[in-house]
Tab-separated table of C-alpha atoms in Angstrom:
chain	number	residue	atom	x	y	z
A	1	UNK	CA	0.000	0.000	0.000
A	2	UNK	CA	1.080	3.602	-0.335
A	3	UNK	CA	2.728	5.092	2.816
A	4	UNK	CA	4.567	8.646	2.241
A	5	UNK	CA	6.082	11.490	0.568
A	6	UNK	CA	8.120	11.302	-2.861
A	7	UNK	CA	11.247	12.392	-1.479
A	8	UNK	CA	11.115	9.686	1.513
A	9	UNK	CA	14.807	9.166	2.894
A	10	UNK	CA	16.082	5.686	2.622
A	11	UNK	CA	17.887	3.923	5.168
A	12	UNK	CA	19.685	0.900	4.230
A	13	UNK	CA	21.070	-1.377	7.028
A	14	UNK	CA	22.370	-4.862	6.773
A	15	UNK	CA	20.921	-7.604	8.750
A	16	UNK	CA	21.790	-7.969	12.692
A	17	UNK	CA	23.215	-4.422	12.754
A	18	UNK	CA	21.848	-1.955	14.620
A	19	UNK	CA	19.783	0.944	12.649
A	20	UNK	CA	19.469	4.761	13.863
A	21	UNK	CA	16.677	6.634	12.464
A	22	UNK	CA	16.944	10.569	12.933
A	23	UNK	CA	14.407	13.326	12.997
A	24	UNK	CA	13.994	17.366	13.806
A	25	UNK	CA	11.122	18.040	15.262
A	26	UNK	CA	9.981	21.845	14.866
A	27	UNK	CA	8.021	22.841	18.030
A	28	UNK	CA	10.001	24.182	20.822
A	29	UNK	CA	6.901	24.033	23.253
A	30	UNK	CA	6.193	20.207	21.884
A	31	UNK	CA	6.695	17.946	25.038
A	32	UNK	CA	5.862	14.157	24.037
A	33	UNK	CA	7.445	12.208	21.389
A	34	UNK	CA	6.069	9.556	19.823
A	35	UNK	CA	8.016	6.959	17.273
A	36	UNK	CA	5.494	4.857	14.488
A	37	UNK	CA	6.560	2.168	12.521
A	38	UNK	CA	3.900	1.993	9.124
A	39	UNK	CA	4.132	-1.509	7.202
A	40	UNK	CA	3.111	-1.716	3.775
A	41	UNK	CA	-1.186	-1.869	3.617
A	42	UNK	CA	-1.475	-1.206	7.755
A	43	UNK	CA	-2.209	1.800	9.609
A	44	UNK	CA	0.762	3.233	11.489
A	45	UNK	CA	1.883	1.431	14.700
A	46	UNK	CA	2.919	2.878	18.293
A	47	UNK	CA	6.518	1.556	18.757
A	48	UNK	CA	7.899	3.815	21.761
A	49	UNK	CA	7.246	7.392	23.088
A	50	UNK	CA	8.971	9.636	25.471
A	51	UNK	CA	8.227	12.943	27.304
A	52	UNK	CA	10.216	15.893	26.944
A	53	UNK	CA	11.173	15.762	31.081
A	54	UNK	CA	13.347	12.283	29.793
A	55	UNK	CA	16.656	12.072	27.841
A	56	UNK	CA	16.338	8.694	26.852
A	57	UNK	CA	13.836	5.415	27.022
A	58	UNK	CA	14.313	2.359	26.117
A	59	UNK	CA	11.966	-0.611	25.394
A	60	UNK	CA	12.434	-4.235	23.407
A	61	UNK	CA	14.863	-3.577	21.095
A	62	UNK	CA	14.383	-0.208	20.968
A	63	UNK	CA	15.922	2.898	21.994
A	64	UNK	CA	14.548	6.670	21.956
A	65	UNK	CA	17.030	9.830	22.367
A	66	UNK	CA	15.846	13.384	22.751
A	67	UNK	CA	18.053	15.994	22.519
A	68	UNK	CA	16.017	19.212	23.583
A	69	UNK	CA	18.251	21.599	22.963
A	70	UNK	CA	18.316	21.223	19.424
A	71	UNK	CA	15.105	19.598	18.687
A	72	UNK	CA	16.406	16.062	17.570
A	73	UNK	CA	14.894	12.788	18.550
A	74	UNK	CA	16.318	9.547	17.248
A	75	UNK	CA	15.080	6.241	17.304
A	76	UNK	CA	17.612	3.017	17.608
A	77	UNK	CA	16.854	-0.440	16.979
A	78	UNK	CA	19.032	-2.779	18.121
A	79	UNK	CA	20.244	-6.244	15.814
A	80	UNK	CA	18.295	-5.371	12.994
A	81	UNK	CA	15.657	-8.174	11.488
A	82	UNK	CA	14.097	-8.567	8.003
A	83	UNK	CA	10.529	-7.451	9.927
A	84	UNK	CA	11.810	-4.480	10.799
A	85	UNK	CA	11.504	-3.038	7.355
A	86	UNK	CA	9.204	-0.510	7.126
A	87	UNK	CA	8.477	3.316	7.059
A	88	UNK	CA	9.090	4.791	10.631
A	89	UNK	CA	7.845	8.084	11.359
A	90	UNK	CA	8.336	10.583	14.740
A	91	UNK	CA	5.341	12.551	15.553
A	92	UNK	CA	5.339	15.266	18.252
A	93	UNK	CA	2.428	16.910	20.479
A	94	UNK	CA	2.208	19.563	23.164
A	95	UNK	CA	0.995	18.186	26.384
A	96	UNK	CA	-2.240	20.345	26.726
A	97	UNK	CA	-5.616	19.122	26.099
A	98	UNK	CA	-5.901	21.175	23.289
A	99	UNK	CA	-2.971	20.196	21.288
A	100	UNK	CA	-2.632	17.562	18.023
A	101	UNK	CA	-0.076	15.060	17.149
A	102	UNK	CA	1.783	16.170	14.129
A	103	UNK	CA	3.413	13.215	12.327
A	104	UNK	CA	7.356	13.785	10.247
A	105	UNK	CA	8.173	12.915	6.627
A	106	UNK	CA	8.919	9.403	7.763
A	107	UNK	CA	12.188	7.541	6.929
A	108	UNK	CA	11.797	3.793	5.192
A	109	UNK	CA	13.966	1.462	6.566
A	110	UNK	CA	15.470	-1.188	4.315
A	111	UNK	CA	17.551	-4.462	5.470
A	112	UNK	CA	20.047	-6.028	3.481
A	113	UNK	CA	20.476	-9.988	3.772
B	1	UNK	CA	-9.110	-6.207	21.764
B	2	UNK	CA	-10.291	-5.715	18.315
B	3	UNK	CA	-8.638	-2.206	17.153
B	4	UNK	CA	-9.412	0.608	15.305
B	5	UNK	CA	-11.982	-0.936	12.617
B	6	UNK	CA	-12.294	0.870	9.236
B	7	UNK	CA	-14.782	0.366	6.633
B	8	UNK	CA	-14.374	-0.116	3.290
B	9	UNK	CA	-11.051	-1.210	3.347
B	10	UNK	CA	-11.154	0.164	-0.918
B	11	UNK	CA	-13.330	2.221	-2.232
B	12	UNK	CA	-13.614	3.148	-5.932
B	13	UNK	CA	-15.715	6.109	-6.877
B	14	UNK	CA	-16.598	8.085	-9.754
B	15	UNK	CA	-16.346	12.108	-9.328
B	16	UNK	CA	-19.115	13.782	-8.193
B	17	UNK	CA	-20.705	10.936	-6.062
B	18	UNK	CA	-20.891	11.075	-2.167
B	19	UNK	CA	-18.270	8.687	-0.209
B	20	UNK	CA	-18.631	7.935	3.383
B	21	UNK	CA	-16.044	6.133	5.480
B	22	UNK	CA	-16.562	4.956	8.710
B	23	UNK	CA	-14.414	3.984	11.784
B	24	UNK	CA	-14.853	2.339	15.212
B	25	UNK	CA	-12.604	3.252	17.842
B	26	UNK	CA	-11.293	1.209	20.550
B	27	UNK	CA	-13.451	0.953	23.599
B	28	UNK	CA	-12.847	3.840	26.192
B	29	UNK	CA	-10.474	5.645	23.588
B	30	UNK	CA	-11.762	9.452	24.432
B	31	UNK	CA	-9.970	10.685	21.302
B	32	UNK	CA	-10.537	10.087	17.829
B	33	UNK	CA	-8.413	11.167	14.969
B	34	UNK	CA	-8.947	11.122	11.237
B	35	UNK	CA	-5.580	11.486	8.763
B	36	UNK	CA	-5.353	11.396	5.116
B	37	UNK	CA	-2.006	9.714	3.762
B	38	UNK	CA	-0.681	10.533	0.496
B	39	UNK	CA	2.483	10.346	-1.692
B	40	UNK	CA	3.178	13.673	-1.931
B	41	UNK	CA	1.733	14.941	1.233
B	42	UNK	CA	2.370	12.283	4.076
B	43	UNK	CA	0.294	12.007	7.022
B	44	UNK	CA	-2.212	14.668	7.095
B	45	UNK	CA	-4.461	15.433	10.564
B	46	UNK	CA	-7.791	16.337	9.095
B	47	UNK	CA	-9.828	16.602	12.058
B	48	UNK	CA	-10.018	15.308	15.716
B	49	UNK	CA	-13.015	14.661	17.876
B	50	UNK	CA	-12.465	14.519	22.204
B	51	UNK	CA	-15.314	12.955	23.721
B	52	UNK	CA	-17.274	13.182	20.667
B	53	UNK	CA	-16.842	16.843	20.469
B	54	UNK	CA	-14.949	17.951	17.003
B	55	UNK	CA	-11.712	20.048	18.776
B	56	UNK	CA	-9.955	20.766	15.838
B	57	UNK	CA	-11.327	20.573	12.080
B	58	UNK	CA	-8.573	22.934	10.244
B	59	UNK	CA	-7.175	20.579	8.813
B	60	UNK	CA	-10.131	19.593	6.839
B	61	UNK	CA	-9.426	20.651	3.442
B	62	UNK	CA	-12.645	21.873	1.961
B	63	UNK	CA	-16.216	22.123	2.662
B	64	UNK	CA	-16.647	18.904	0.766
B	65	UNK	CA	-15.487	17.476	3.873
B	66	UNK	CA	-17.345	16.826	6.768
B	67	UNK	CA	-16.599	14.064	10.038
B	68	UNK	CA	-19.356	13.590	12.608
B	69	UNK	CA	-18.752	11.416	15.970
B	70	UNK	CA	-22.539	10.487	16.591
B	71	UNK	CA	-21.925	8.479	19.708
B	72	UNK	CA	-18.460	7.287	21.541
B	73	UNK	CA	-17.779	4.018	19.244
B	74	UNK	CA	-18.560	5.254	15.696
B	75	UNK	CA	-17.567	8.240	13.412
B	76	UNK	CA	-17.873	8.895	9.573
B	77	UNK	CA	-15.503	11.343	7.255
B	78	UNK	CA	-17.954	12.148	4.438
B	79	UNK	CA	-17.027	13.466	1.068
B	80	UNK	CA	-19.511	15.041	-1.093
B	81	UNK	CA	-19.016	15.591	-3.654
B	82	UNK	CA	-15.832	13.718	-4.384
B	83	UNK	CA	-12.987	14.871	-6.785
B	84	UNK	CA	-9.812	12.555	-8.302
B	85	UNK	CA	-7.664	14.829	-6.091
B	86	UNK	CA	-9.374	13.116	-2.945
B	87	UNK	CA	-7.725	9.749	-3.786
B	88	UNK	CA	-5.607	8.739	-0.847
B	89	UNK	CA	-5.523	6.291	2.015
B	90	UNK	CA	-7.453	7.722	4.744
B	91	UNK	CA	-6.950	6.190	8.501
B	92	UNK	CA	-8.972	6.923	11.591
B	93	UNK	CA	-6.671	6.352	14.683
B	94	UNK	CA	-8.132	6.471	18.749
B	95	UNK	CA	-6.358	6.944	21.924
B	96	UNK	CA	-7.259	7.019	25.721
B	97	UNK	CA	-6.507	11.067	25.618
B	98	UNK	CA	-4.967	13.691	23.549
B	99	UNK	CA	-1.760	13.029	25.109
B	100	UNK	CA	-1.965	8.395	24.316
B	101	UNK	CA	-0.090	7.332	21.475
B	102	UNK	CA	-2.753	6.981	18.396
B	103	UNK	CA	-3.676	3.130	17.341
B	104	UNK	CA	-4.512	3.380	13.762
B	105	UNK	CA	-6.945	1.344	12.232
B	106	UNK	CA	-5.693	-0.082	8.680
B	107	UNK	CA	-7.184	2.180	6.384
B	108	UNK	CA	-9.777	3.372	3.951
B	109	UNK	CA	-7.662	3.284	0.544
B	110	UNK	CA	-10.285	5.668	-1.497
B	111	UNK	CA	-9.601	6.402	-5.763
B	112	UNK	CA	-12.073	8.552	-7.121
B	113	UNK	CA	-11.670	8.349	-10.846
C-alpha cells in the first residue's frame, strides 16, 4: 500500500546491525514524542514514546534519544531483522488538552540480507 | 481487543458521487483522529473529535469534507461531492486522551476516478 512522501529518505542497514533513524522536530513548546513504525497496507503502529522531562527510554529492542536543545529525537533499533523493514515516522504533540499530534516525513527502513 | 476498525477497506468512486467512510474506535479511547495519507503529502491530521466533540477541524481541506462522531464508538468522514484529487488512504486512529499514542486502524484506501 502507499505510505509517504516522494522524497522519503532511505535507510539501508544490513541484517543484525543496529539501525538509527533521525528526525527534527519543529516545536520548541512540543513535550511528548512519539516513534510509528507503518508496514506496507497497515495503519501506522505505536513503537515507543517519550516525554520531553526524559533524555532517553528504552523498550524491546528499541531505543529513543531526545536531545532538547536542538530539537532532535532519534530512534535506535538494536540487531536489525528482516521485519523491521518498514516506514518509521516521529510525531510530536504539546501536552495540553488542546494540542494535536503532528506526524514527520517518515524515513523507510530497508535491510540487506 | 479488536482495534481501530475501518470500513471499506477500498473504495472506488466516480467524481461527483458522495463517499462515506466509517471507523470504530477502541473501547474507552476518548480521542478520535482522522488522517489522510498521500504520496506527496504524508500524514495529514484532518480533524479530531475529544469525547465526541470535534476540537480541531482545520485541517479539513474543503467544505466537501465533513466528520461527525454520533456516539463514543462510531464516526464517519464524508465526502460530497468527491474529486480525483481526494484519492488517498485515509486512517482513523483512537487513543485514551490527547496526550496516548494513536492506534490506527488499517485504512480506507479511497480512488475517485
Amino acid at each position: 500500500g502507499e505510505s509517504v512522501g516522494l522524497h522519503l529518505p532511505t535507510l539501508s542497514v544490513q541484517e543484525g546491525d543496529n539501525s538509527i533513524i533521525n528526525c527534527a522536530y519543529s516545536n520548541s513548546a512540543s513535550d511528548y514524542f512519539i516513534w510509528y513504525k507503518q508496514e506496507s497496507g497497515k495503519g501506522p503502529q505505536f513503537i515507543i514514546d517519550i516525554r520531553s522531562n526524559m533524555d532517553k527510554r528504552q523498550g524491546q529492542r528499541v531505543t529513543v534519544l531526545l536531545n532538547k536543545t536542538v530539537k532532535h529525537l532519534s530512534l535506535q533499533i538494536a540487531a536489525t531483522q528482516p521485519g523491521d523493514s518498514a516506514v518509521y515516522f516521529c510525531a510530536e504533540t504539546g501536552y495540553s488538552s488542546a494540542s494535536k499530534i503532528i506526524f514527520g516525513s517518515g524515513t523507510r527502513l530497508s535491510i540487506r540480507p | 481487543d479488536a482495534g481501530v476498525i475501518q470500513s471499506p477497506r477500498h473504495e472506488v468512486t466516480e467524481m461527483g458521487q458522495e463517499v462515506t467512510l466509517r471507523c470504530k474506535p477502541i473501547s474507552g479511547h476518548n480521542s478520535l483522529f482522522w488522517y489522510r495519507q498521500t504520496m506527496m503529502r504524508g500524514l495529514e491530521l484532518l480533524i479530531y473529535f475529544n469525547n465526541n466533540v470535534p476540537i480541531d477541524d482545520s485541517g479539513m481541506p474543503e467544505d466537501r469534507f465533513s466528520a461527525k462522531m454520533p456516539n463514543a464508538s462510531f464516526s464517519t468522514l464524508k465526502i460530497q461531492p468527491s474529486e480525483p484529487r481526494d484519492s488517498a488512504v485515509y486512517f482513523c486512529a483512537s487513543s485514551l486522551s490527547n496526550n496516548s499514542p494513536l492506534h490506527f486502524g488499517n485504512g480506507t484506501r479511497l480512488t475517485v476516478t
